[in-house]
Short mmCIF file of C-alpha atoms in Angstrom, two decimals:
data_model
loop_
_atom_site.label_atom_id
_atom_site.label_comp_id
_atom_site.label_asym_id
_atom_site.label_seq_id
_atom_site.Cartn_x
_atom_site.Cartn_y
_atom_site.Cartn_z
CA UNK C 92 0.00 0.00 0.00
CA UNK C 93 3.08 2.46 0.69
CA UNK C 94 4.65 1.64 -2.24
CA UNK C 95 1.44 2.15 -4.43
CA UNK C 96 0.84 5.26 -2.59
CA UNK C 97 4.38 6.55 -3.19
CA UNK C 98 4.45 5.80 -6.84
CA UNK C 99 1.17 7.77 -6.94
CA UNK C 100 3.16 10.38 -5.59
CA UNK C 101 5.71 10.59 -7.47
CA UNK C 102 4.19 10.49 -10.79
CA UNK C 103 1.86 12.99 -9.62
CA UNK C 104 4.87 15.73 -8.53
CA UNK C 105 6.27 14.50 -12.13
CA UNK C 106 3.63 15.38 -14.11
CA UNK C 107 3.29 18.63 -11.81
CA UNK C 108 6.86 19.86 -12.35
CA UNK C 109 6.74 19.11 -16.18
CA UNK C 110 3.45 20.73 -16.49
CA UNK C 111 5.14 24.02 -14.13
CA UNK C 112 7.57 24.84 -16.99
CA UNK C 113 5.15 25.40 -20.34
CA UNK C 114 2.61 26.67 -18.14
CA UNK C 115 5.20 29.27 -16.44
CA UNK C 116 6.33 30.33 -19.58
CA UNK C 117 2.88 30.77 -21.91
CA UNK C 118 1.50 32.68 -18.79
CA UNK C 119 4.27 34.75 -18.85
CA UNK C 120 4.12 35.57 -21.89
CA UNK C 121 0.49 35.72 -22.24
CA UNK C 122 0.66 38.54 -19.25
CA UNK C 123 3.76 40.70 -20.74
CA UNK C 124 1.24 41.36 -23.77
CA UNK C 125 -1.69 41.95 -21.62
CA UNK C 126 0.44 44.66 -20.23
CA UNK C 127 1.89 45.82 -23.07
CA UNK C 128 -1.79 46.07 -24.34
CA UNK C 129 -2.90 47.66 -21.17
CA UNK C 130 -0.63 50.68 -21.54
CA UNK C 131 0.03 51.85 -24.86
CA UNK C 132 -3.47 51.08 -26.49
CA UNK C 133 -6.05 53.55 -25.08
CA UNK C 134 -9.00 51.86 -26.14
CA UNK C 135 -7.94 48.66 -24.41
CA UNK C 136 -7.02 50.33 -20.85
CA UNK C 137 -9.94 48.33 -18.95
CA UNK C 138 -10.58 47.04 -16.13
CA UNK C 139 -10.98 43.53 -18.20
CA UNK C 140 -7.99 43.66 -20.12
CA UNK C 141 -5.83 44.29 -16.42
CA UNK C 142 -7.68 41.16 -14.93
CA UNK C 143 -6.70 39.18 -17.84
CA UNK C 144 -3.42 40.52 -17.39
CA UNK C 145 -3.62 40.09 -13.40
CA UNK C 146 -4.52 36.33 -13.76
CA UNK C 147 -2.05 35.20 -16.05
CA UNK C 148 0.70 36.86 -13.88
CA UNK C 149 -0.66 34.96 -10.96
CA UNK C 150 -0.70 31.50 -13.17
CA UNK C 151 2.86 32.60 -13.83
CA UNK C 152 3.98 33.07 -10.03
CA UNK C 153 2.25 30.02 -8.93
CA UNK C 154 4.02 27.76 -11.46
CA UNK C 155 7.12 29.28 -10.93
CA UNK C 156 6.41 28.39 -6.98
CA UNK C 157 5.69 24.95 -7.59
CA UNK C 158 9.01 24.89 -9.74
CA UNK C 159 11.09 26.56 -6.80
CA UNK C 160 9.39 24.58 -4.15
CA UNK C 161 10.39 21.09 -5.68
CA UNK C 162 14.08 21.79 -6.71
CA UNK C 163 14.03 23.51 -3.25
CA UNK C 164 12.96 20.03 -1.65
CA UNK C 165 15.18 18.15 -4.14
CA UNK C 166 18.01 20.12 -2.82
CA UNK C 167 17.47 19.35 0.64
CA UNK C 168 17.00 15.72 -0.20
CA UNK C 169 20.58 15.63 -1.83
CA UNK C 170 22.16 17.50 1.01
CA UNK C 171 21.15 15.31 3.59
CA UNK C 172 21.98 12.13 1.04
CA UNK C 173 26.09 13.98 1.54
CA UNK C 174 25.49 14.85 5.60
CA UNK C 175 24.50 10.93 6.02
CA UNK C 176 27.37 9.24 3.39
CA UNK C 177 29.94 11.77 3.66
CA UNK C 178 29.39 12.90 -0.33
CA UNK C 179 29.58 15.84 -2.25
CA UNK C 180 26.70 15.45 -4.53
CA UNK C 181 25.75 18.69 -6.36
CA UNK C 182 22.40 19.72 -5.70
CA UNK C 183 22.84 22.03 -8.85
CA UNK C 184 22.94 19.76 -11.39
CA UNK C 185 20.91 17.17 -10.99
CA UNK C 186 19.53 14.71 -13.71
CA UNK C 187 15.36 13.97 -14.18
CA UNK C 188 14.31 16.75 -11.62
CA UNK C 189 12.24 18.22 -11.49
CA UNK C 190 11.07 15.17 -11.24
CA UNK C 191 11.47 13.75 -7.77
CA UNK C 192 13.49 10.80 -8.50
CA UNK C 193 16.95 11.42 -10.14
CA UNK C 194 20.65 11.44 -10.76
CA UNK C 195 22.78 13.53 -8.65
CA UNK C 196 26.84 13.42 -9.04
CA UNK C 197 29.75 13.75 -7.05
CA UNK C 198 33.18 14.20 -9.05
CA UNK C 199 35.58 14.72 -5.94
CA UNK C 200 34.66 10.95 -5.29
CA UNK C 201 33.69 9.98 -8.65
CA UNK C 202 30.29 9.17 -7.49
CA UNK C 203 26.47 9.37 -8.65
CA UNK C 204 23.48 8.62 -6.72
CA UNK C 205 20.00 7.33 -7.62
CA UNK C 206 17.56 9.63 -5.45
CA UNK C 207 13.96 8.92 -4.67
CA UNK C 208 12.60 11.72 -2.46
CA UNK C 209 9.06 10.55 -2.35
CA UNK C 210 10.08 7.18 -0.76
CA UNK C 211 13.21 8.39 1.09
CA UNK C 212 15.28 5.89 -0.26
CA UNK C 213 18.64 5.89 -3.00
CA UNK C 214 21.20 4.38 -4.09
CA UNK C 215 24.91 4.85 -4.80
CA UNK C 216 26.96 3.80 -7.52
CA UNK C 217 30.55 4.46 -8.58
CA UNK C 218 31.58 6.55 -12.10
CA UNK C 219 33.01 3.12 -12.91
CA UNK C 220 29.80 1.32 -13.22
CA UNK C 221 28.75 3.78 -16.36
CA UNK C 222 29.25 2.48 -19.72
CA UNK C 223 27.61 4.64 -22.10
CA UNK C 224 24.89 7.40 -22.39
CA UNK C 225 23.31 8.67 -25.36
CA UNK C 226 19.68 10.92 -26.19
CA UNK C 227 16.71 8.71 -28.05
CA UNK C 228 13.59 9.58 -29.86
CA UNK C 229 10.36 8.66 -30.99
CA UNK C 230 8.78 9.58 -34.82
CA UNK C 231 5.95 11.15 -35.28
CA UNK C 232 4.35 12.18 -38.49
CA UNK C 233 2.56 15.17 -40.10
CA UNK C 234 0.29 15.96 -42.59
CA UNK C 235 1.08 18.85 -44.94
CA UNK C 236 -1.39 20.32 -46.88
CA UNK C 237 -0.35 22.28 -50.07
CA UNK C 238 -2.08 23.64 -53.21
CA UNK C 239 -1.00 22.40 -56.48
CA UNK C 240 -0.26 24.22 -59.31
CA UNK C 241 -1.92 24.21 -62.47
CA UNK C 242 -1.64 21.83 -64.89
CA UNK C 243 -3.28 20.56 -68.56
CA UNK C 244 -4.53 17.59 -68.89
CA UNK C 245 -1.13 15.91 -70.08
CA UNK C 246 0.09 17.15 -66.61
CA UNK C 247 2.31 19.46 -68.03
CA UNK C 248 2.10 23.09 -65.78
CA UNK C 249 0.02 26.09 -67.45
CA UNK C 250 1.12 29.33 -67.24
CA UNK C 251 -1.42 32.97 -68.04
CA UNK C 252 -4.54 31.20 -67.12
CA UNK C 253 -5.60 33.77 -64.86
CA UNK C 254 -6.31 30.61 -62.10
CA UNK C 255 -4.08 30.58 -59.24
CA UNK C 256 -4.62 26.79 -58.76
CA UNK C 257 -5.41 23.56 -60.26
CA UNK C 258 -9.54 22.87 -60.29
CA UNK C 259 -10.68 19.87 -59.19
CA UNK C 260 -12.42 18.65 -62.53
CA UNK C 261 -16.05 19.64 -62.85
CA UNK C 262 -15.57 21.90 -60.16
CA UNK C 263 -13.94 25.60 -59.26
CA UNK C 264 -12.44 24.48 -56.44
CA UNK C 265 -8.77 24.28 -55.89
CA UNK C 266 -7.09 21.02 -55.93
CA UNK C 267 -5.54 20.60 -52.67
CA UNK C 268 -2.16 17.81 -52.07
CA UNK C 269 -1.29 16.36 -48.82
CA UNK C 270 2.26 15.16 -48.13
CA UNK C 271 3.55 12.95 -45.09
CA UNK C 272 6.45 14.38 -42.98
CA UNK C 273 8.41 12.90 -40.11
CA UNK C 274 9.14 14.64 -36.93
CA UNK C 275 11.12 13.68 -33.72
CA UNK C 276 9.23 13.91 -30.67
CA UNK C 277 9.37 12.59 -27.02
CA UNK C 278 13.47 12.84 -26.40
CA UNK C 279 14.77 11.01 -23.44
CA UNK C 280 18.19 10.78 -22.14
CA UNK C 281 19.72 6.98 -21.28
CA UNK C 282 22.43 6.37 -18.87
CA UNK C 283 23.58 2.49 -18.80
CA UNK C 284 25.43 1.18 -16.56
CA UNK C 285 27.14 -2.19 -15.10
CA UNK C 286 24.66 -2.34 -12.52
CA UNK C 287 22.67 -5.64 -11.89
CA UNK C 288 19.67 -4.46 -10.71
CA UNK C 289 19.24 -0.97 -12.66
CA UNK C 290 21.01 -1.16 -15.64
CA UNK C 291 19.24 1.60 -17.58
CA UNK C 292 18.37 5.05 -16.28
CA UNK C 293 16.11 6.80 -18.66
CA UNK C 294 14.66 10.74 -17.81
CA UNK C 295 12.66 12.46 -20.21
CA UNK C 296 14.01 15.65 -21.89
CA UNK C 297 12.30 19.00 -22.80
CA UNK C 298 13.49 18.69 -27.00
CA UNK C 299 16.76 17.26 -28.52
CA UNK C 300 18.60 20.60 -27.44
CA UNK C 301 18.45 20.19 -24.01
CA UNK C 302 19.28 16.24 -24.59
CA UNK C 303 22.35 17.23 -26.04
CA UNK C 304 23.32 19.46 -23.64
CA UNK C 305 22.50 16.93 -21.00
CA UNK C 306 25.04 14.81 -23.49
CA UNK C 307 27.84 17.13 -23.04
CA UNK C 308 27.44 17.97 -19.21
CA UNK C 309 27.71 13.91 -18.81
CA UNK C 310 30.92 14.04 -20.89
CA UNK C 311 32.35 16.78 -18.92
CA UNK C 312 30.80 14.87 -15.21
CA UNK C 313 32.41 11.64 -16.07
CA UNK C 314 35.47 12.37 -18.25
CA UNK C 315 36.56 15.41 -16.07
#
């Protein structure tokens, strides 16, 4: 029951911290034009346009609390982690938060732990037991619309026609295309290791840049 109760938890500060970040910076945004709007268009100074703007600056703040308030308790779990082991994990660079369970590193002792603030518990293993990391990806795909041009009936293109597009036959309406485009989507960061019992670490990433930056801090963690 514990452990059902923590993994509810857990994915439930997960989904709140990854949900924080787009909704922290649309509201942002959303309230910076608000007041923009507010204050150099006269005919949109009312009291409706500065509640709009009000209420998006509180989404904002709130979101941005949440965000503080779990790397905050993150932090504190990772200190305590080095106050109990005698370890200098970083609390400022930590791997999956803010998610509540993941990687934090120690290079002075060439160590990394597996943290799991909602149950309390984690794990250390030594720089040793790494043997590769790399960023994945799934596909997606993407329907593009596009108007063709127009063409005779040999399917050679027509030019002075006066039509901007290709009728359907029998009809005056344009004759639309559709192509099919791949996309990446849904990056995630893996981190094997020689470990028994966890020999893959996965953590989702927010797009392929901040995978590959993730990428290169490992390099510089590990190799250093």
């Amino acid at each position: 029951m514990t452990t059902a109760r923590n993994l509810s938890k857990a994915i439930g500060i997960s989904l709140l911290g990854a949900f924080a970040i787009p909704v922290a910076g649309f509201s942002a945004l959303f309230a910076l034009m608000m007041l923009l709007i507010f204050l150099f268009l006269d005919g949109y100074r009312t009291f409706g346009v500065f509640l709009t703007f009000a209420i998006a600056a509180g989404i904002c703040y709130f979101a941005i609390k949440t965000l503080v308030g779990i790397a905050g308790k993150n932090a504190a779990f990772v200190r305590h982690i080095n106050a109990t082991e005698s370890l200098a994990l970083d609390p400022d660079n930590m791997l999956g938060a803010p998610s509540p369970a993941f990687l934090a590193f120690d290079q002075s002792n060439r160590k990394f732990a597996f943290c799991d603030r909602v149950s309390g518990e984690y794990r250390i293993l030594d720089f040793s037991h790494v043997l590769r990391w790399y960023y994945d990806w799934g596909t997606g795909t993407r329907m593009d619309v596009h108007i063709m041009p127009n063409v005779n009936a040999a399917g050679l293109p027509v030019t002075n026609t006066g039509l901007p597009y290709m009728n359907v036959p029998g009809t005056p309406m344009p004759h639309a295309g559709t192509s099919h485009t791949e996309y990446k989507k849904n990056f995630k960061l893996v981190l094997e290791t020689a470990d028994v019992k966890n020999p893959i670490f996965t953590f989702p990433m927010q797009g392929e840049a901040a995978a590959q930056r993730w990428c290169a801090r490992l390099n510089a963690i590990f190799n250093g």
